[in-house]
mmCIF file of C-alpha atoms and ligand atoms in Angstrom:
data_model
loop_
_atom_site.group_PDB
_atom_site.id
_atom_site.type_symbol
_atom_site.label_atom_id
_atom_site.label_comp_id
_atom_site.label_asym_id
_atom_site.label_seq_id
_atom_site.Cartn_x
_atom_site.Cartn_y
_atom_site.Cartn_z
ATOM 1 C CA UNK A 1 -67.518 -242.511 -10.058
ATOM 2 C CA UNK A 2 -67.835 -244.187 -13.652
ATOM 3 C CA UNK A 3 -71.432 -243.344 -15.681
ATOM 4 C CA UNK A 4 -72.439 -246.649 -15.364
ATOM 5 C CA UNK A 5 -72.345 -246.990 -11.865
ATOM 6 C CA UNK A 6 -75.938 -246.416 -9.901
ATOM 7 C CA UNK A 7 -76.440 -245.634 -6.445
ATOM 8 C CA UNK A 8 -79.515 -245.608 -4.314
ATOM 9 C CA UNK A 9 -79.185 -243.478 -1.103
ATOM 10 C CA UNK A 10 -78.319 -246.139 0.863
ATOM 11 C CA UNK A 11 -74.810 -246.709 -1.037
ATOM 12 C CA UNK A 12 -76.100 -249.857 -3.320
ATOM 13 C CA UNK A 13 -74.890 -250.272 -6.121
ATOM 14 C CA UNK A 14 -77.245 -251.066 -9.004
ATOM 15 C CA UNK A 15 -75.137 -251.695 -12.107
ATOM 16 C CA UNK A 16 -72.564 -254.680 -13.208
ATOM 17 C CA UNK A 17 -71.177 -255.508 -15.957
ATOM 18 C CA UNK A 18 -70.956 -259.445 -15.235
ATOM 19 C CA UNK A 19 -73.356 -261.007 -17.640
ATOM 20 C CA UNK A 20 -76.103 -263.073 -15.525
ATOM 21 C CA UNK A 21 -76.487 -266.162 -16.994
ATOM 22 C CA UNK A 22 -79.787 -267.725 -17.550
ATOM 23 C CA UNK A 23 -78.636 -271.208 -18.559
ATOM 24 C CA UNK A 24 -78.449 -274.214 -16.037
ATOM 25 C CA UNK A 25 -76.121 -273.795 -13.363
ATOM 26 C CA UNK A 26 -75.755 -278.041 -13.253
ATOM 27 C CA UNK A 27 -75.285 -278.753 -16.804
ATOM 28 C CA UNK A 28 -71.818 -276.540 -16.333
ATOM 29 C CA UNK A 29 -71.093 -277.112 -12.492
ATOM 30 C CA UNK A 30 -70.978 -280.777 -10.837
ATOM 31 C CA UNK A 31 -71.573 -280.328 -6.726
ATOM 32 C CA UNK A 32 -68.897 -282.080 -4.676
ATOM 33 C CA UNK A 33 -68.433 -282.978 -1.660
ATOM 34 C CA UNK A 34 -70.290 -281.687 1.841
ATOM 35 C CA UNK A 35 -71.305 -277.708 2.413
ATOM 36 C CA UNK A 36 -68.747 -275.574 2.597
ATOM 37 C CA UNK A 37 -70.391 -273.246 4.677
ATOM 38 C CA UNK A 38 -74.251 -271.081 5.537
ATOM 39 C CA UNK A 39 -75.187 -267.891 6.723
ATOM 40 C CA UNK A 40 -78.151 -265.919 7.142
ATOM 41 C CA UNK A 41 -79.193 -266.193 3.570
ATOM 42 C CA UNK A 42 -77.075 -267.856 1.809
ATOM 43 C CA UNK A 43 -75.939 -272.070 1.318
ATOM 44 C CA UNK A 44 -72.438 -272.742 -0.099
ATOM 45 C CA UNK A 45 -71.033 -275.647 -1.867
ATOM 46 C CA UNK A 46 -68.316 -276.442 -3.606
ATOM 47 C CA UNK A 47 -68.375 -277.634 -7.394
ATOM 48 C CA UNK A 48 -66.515 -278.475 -10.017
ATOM 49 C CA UNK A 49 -66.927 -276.699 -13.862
ATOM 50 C CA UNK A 50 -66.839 -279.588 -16.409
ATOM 51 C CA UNK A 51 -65.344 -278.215 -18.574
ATOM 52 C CA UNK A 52 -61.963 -276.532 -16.402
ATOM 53 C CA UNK A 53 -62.140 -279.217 -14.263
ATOM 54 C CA UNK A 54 -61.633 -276.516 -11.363
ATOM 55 C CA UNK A 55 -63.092 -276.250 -8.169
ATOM 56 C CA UNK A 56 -64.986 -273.538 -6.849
ATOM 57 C CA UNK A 57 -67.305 -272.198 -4.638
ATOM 58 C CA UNK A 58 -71.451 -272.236 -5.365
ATOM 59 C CA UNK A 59 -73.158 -269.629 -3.223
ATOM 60 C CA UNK A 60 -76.808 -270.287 -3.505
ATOM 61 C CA UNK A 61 -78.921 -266.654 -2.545
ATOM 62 C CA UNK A 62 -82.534 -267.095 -2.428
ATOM 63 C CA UNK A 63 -84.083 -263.297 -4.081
ATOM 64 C CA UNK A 64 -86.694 -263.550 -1.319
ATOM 65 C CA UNK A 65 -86.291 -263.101 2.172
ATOM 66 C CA UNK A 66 -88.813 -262.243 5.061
ATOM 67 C CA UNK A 67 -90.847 -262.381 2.256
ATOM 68 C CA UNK A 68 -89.177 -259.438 0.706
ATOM 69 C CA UNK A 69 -87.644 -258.613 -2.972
ATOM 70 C CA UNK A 70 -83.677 -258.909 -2.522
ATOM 71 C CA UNK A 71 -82.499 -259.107 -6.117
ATOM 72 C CA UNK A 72 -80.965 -255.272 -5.569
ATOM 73 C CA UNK A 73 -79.076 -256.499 -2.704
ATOM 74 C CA UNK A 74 -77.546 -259.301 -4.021
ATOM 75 C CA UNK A 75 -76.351 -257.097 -7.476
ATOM 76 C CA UNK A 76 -75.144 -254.812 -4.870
ATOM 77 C CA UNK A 77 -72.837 -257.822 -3.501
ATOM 78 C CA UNK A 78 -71.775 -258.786 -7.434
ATOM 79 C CA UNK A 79 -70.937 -255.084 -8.044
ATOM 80 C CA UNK A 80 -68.847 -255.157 -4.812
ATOM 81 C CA UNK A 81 -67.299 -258.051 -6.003
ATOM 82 C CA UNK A 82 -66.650 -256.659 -9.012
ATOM 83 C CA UNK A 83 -64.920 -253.698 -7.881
ATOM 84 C CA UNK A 84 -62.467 -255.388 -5.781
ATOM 85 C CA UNK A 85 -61.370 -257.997 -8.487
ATOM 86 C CA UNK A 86 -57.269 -256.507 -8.631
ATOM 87 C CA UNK A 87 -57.565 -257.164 -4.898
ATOM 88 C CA UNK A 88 -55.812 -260.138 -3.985
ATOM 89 C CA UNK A 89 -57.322 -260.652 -0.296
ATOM 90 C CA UNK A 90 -60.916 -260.246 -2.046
ATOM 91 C CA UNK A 91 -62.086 -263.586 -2.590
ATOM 92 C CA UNK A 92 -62.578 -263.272 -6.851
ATOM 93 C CA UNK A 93 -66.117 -264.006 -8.799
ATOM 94 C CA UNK A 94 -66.061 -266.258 -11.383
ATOM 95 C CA UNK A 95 -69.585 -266.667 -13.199
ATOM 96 C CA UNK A 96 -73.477 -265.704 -12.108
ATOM 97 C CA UNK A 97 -76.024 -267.632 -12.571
ATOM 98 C CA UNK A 98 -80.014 -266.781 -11.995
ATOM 99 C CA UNK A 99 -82.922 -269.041 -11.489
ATOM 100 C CA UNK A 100 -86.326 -268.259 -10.929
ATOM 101 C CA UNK A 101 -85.823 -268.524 -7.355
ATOM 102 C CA UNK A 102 -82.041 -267.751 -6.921
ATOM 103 C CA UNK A 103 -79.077 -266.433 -7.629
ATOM 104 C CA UNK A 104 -75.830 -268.174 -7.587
ATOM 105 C CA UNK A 105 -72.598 -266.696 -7.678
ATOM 106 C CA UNK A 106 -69.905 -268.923 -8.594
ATOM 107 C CA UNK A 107 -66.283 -267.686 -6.378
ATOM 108 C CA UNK A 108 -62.865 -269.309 -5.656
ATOM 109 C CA UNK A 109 -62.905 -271.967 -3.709
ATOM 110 C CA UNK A 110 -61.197 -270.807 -0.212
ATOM 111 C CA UNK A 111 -60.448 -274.380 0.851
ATOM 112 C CA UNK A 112 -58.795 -273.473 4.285
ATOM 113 C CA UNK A 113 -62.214 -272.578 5.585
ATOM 114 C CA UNK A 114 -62.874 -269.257 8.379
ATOM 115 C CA UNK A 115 -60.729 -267.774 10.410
ATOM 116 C CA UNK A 116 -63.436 -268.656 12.940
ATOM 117 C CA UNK A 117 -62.281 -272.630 13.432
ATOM 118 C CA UNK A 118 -59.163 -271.947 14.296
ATOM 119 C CA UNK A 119 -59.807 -268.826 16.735
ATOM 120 C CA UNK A 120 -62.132 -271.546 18.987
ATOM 121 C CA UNK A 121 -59.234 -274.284 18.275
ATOM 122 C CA UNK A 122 -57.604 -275.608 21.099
ATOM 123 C CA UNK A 123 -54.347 -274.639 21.119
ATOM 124 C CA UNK A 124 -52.572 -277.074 18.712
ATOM 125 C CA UNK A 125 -54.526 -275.819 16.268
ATOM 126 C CA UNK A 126 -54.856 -272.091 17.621
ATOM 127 C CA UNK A 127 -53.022 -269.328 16.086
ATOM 128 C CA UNK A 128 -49.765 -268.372 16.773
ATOM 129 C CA UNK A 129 -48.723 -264.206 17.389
ATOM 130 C CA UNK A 130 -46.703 -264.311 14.489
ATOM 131 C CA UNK A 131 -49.693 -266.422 12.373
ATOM 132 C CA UNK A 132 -51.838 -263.670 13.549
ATOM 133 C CA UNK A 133 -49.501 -261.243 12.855
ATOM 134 C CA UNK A 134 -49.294 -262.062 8.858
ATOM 135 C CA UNK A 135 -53.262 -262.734 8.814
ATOM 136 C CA UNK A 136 -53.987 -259.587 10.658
ATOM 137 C CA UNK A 137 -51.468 -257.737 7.749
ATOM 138 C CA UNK A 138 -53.242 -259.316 4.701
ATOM 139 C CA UNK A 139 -57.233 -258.420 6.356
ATOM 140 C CA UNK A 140 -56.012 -254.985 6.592
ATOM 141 C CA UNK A 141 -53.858 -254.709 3.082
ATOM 142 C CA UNK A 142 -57.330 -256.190 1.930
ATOM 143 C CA UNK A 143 -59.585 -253.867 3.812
ATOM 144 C CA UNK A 144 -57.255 -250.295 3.226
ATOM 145 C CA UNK A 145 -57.492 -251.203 -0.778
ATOM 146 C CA UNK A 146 -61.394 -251.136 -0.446
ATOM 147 C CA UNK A 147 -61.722 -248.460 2.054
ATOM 148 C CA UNK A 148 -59.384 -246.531 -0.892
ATOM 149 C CA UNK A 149 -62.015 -247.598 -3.569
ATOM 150 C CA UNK A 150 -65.350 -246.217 -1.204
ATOM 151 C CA UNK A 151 -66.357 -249.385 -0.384
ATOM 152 C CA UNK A 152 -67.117 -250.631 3.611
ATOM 153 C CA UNK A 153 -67.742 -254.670 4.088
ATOM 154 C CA UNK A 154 -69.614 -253.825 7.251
ATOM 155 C CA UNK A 155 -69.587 -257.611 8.489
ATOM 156 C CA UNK A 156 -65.865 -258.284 8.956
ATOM 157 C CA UNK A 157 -66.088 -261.332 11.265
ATOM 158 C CA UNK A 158 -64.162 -264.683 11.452
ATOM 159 C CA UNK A 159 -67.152 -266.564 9.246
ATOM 160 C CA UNK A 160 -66.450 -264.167 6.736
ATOM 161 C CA UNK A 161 -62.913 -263.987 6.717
ATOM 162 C CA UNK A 162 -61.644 -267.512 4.897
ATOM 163 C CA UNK A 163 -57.778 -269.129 4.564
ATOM 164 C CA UNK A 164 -56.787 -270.634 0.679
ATOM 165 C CA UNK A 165 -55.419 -273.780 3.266
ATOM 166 C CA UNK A 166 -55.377 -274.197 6.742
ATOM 167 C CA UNK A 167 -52.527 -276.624 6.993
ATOM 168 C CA UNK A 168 -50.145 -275.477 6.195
ATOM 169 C CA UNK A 169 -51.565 -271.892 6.781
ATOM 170 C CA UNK A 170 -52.218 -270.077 3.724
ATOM 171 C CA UNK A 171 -53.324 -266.552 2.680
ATOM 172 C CA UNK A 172 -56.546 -264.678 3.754
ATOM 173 C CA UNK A 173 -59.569 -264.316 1.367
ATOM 174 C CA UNK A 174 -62.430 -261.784 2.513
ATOM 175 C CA UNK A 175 -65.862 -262.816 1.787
ATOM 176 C CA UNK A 176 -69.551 -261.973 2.089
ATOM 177 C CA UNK A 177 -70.414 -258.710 0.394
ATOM 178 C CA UNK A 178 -73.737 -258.664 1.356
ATOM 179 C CA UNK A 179 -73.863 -255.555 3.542
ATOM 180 C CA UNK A 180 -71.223 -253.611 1.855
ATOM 181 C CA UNK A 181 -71.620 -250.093 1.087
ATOM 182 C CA UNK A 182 -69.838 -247.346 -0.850
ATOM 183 C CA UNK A 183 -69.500 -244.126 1.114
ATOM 184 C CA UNK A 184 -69.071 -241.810 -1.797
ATOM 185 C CA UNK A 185 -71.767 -240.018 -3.267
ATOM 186 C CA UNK A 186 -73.771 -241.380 -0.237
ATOM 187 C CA UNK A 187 -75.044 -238.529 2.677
ATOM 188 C CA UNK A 188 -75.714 -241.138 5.305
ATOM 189 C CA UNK A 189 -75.725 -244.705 6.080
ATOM 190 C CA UNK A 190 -77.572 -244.948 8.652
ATOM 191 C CA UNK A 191 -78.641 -248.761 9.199
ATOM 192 C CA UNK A 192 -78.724 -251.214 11.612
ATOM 193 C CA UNK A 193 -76.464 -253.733 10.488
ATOM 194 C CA UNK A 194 -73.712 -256.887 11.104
ATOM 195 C CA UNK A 195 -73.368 -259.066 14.116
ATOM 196 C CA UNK A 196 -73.502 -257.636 18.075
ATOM 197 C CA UNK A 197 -70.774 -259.161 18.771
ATOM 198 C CA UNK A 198 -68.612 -257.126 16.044
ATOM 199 C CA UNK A 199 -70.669 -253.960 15.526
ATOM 200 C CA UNK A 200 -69.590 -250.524 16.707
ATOM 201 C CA UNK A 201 -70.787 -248.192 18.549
ATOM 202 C CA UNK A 202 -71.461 -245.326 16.177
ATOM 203 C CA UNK A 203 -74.626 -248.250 14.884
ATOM 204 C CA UNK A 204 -75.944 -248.924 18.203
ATOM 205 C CA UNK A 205 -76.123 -244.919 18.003
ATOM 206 C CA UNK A 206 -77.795 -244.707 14.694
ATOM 207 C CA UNK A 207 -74.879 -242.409 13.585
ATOM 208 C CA UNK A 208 -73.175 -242.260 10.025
ATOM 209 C CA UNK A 209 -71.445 -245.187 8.977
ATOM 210 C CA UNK A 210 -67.799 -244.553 7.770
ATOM 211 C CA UNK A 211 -64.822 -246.874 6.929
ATOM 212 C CA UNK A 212 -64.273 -246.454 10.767
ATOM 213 C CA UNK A 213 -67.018 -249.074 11.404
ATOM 214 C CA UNK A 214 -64.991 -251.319 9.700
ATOM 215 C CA UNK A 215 -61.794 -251.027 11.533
ATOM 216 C CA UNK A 216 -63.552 -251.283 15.123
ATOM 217 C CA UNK A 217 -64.643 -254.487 13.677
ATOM 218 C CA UNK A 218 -60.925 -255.418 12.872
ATOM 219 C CA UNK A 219 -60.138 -254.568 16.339
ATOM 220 C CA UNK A 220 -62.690 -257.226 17.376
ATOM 221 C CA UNK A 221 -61.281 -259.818 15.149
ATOM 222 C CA UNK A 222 -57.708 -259.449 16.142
ATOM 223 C CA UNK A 223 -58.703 -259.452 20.059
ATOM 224 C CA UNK A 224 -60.472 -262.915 19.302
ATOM 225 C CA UNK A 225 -57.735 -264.416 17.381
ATOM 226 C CA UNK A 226 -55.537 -263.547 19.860
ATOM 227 C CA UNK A 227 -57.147 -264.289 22.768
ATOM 228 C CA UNK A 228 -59.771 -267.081 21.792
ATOM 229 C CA UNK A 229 -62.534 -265.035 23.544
ATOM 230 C CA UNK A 230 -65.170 -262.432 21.830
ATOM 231 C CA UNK A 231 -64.445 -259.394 24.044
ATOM 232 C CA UNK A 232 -68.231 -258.166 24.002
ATOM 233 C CA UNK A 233 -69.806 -261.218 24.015
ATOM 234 C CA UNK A 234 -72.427 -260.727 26.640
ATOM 235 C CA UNK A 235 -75.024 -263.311 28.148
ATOM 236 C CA UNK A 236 -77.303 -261.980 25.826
ATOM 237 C CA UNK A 237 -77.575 -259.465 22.709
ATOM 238 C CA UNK A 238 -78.882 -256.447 25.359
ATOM 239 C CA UNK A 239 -75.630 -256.871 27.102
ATOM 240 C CA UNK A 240 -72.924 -257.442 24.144
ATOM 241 C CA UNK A 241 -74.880 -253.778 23.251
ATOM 242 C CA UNK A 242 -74.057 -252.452 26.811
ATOM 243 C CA UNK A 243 -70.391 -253.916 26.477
ATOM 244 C CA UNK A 244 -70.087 -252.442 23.488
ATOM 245 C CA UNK A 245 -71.305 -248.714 23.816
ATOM 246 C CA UNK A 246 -69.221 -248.734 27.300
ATOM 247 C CA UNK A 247 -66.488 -250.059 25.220
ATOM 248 C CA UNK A 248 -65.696 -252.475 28.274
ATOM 249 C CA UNK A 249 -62.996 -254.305 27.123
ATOM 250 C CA UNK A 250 -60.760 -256.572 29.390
ATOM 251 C CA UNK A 251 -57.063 -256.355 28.627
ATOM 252 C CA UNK A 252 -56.148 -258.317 31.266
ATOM 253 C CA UNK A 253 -52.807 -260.351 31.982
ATOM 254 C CA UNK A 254 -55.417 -263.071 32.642
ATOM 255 C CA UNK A 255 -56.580 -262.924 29.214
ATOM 256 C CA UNK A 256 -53.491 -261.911 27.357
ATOM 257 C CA UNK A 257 -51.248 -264.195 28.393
ATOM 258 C CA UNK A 258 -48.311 -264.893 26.031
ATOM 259 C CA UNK A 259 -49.494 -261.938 23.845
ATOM 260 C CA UNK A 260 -47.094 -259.070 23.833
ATOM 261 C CA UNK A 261 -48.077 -255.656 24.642
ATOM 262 C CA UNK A 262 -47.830 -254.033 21.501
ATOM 263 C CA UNK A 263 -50.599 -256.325 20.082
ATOM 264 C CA UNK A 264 -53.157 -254.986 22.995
ATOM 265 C CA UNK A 265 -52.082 -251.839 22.006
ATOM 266 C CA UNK A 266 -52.837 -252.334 18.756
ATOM 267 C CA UNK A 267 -56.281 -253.243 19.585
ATOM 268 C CA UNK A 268 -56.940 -250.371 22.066
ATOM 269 C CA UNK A 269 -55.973 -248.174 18.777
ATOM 270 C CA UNK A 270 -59.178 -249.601 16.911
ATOM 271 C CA UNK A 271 -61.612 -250.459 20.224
ATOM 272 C CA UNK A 272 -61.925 -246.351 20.512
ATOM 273 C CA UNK A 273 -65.730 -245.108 20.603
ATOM 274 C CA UNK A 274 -65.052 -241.950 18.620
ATOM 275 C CA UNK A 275 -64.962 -243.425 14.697
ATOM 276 C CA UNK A 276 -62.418 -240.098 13.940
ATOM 277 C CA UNK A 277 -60.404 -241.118 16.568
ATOM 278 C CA UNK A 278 -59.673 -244.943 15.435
ATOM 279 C CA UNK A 279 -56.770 -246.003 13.298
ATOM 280 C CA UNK A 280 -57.665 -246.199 9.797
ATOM 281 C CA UNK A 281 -56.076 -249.139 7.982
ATOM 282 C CA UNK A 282 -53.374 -247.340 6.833
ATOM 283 C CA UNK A 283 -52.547 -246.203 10.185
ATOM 284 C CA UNK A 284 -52.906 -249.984 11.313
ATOM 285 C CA UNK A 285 -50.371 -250.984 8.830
ATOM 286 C CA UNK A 286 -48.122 -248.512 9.901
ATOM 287 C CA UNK A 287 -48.469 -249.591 13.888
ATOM 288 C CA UNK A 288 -44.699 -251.448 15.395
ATOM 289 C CA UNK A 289 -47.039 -254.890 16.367
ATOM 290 C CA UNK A 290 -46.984 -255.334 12.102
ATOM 291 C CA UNK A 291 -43.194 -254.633 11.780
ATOM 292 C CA UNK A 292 -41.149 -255.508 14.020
ATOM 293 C CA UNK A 293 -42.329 -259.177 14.543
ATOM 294 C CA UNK A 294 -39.135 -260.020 15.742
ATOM 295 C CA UNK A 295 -37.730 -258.440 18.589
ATOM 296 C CA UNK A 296 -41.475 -258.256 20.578
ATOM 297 C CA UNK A 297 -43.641 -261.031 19.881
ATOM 298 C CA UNK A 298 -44.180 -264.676 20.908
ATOM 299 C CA UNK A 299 -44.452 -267.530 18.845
ATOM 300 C CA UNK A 300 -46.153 -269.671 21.193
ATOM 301 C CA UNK A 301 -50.170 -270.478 20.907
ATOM 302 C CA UNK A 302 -52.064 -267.531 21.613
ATOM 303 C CA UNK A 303 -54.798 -268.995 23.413
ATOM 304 C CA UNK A 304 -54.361 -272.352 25.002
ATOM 305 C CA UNK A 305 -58.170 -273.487 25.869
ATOM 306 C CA UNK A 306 -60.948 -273.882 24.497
ATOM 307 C CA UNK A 307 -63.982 -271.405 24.394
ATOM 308 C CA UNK A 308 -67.141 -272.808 24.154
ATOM 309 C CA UNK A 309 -68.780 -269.065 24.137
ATOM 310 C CA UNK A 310 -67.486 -268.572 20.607
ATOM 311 C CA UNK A 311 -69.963 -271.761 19.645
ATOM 312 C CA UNK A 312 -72.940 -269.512 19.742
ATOM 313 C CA UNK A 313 -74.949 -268.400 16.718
ATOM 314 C CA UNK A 314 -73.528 -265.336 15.059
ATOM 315 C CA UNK A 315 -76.706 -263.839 15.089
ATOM 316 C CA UNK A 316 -80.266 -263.160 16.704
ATOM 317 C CA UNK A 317 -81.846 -262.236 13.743
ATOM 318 C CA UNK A 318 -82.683 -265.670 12.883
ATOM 319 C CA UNK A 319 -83.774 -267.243 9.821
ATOM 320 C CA UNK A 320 -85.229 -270.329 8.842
ATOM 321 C CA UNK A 321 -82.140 -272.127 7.282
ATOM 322 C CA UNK A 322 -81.597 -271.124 3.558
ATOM 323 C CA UNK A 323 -82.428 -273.621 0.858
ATOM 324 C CA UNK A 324 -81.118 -274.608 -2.421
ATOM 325 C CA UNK A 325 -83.351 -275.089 -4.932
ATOM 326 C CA UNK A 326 -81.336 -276.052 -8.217
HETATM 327 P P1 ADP B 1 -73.836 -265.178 4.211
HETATM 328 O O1 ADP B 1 -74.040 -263.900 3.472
HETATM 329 O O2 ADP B 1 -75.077 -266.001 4.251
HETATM 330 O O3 ADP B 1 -73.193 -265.015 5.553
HETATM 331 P P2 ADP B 1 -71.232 -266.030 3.197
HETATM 332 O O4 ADP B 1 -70.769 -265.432 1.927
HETATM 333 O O5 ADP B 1 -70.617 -265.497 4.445
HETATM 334 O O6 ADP B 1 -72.834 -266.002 3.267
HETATM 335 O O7 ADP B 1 -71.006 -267.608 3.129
HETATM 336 C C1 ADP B 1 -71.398 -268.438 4.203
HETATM 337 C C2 ADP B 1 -70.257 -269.345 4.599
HETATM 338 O O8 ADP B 1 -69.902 -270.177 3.478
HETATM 339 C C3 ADP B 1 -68.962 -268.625 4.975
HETATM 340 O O9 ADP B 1 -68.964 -268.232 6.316
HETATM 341 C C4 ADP B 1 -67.928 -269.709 4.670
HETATM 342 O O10 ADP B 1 -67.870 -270.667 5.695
HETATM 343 C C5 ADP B 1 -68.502 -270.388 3.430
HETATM 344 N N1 ADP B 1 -67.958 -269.764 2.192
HETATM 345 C C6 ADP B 1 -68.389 -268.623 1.612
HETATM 346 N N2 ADP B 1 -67.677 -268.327 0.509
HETATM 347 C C7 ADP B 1 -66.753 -269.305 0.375
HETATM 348 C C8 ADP B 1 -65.685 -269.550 -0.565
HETATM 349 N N3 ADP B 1 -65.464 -268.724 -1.593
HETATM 350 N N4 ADP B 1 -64.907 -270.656 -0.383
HETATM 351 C C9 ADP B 1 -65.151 -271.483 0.665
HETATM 352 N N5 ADP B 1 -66.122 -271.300 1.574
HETATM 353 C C10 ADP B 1 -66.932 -270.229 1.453
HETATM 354 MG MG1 MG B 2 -71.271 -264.506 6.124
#
């Protein structure tokens, strides 16, 4: 670990080197066009620097939540940032920007949008095998180069994993480093984070949080862009919790159909309770589904209907919508 990194216990990291600037984000930035996006805390929007002429993407962080001080977090999620910038699937940070009220972190622009529309699409718009297939390889090329560097995302999900273009389909860009971690230097992480739907067990269980918890999450993602449906998704967050401590999974024909069998068992290599006993992402880019696309797979749409489950808010922990104020 470099000198000038900090760390508190919980694996934050308290040191950058990107300079925060101070000076109006408008007077450099024009805002165009709709929202690209929200989440808990954050509004996104894309802009254009006068100067370059380029577009980009504005996320707007408010320092408060809950009524609570969360400038550490969000130099936590620059740092992240930071760290990953030689990794091409790591969506890359282009200025910061603080106001009295916010931050704003200016990224690439990933104008394909989540993962997320087109695992609900219906099915001319769904995912193919082989689409899923060269997605799945890029999220975990993306995900073994930060697991190598210490860091965890700990909210891989199909919000937070974006496409440069949709149509045609482009490349994958992960985003969101808001609950990232590293694991070196760190005893414990022991923290009740992400979304139900994609958290593992080993949080449910209060237990040490590893680069594991990231690849049961992968396991998640690939069974809903395969499939179309979220395969914990309970009627409630109680039962997604029960679903997902009994690991109860369907793998069914019913479900699967048109998917070939080494993607499920693909997925049954990362939906494994035990975090020591779950692929790592090196192992996952090793597994036969990522190379030999040829002789097993099928290039028809992966899921032909449409899910309306997937429409549901991605979390419980709701909070009042987040605001720009600049
Ligand atoms: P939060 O921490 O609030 O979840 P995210 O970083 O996930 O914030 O951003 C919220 C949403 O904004 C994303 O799910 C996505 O739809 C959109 N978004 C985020 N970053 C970008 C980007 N670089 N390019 C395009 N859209 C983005
Ligand atoms: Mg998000």
């Amino acid at each position: 670990m470099p000198d000038c990194t900090m760390m508190n216990k919980n694996g934050m990291v308290s040191k950058i080197q990107t300079r925060i600037r101070t000076d109006h984000f408008k007077s450099n930035y024009d805002l165009v066009g709709k929202e690209l996006g929200r989440g808990k805390f954050a509004v996104v929007k894309k802009c254009v620097e006068k100067v370059t002429g380029k577009e980009h993407a504005a996320k707007f962080l408010r320092k408060r939540r809950k009524g609570e001080d969360c400038r550490m977090d969000i130099i936590n999620e620059i740092a992240v940032l930071e760290s990953a910038k030689a990794n091409p699937f790591v969506v890359s940070l282009h200025e910061v920007y603080e106001t009295a009220t916010e931050i704003i972190l200016v990224l690439e622009c990933a104008a394909g949008g989540e993962i997320f529309n087109q695992c609900v699409a219906d099915s001319d718009d769904a995912f193919t095998e082989k689409d899923v297939i060269r997605l799945a390889r890029q999220i975990l090329a993306g995900v073994a180069w930060l697991h190598h560097k210490n860091v965890v995302h700990l909210d891989l999900k199909p919000q937070n994993i974006l496409l440069t273009s949709s149509h045609p389909l482009g490349d994958i860009r992960i985003v969101d480093f808001g609950l990232s971690r590293r694991t070196d230097n760190v005893k414990e992480v022991r923290e009740i984070l992400g979304t139900p739907e994609y958290v593992a067990p080993e949080i449910l269980n209060y237990e040490p949080l590893s680069t594991a918890t990231d690849m049961w999450s992968i396991g998640v993602l690939t069974y809903v862009m395969l499939t179309g449906e979220s395969p914990f998704l309970g009627d409630n967050k109680q039962e997604t919790f029960l679903n997902v401590s009994q690991v109860n999974v369907d793998y069914s024909q019913e479900v699967f159909q048109g998917v070939s069998s080494l993607a499920i068992d693909f997925i049954k290599s990362l939906l494994v309770k035990n975090p020591r006993h779950r692929a790592t992402a090196e192992d996952c880019l090793k597994h036969p589904w990522l190379n030999n696309s040829h002789s097993h797979t099928h290039t028809g749409h992966a899921h032909p209907r449409l899910l309306p489950s997937m429409d549901e808010p991605e979390t419980s922990q709701s909070e009042s919508d987040p605001e720009s104020e600049s």
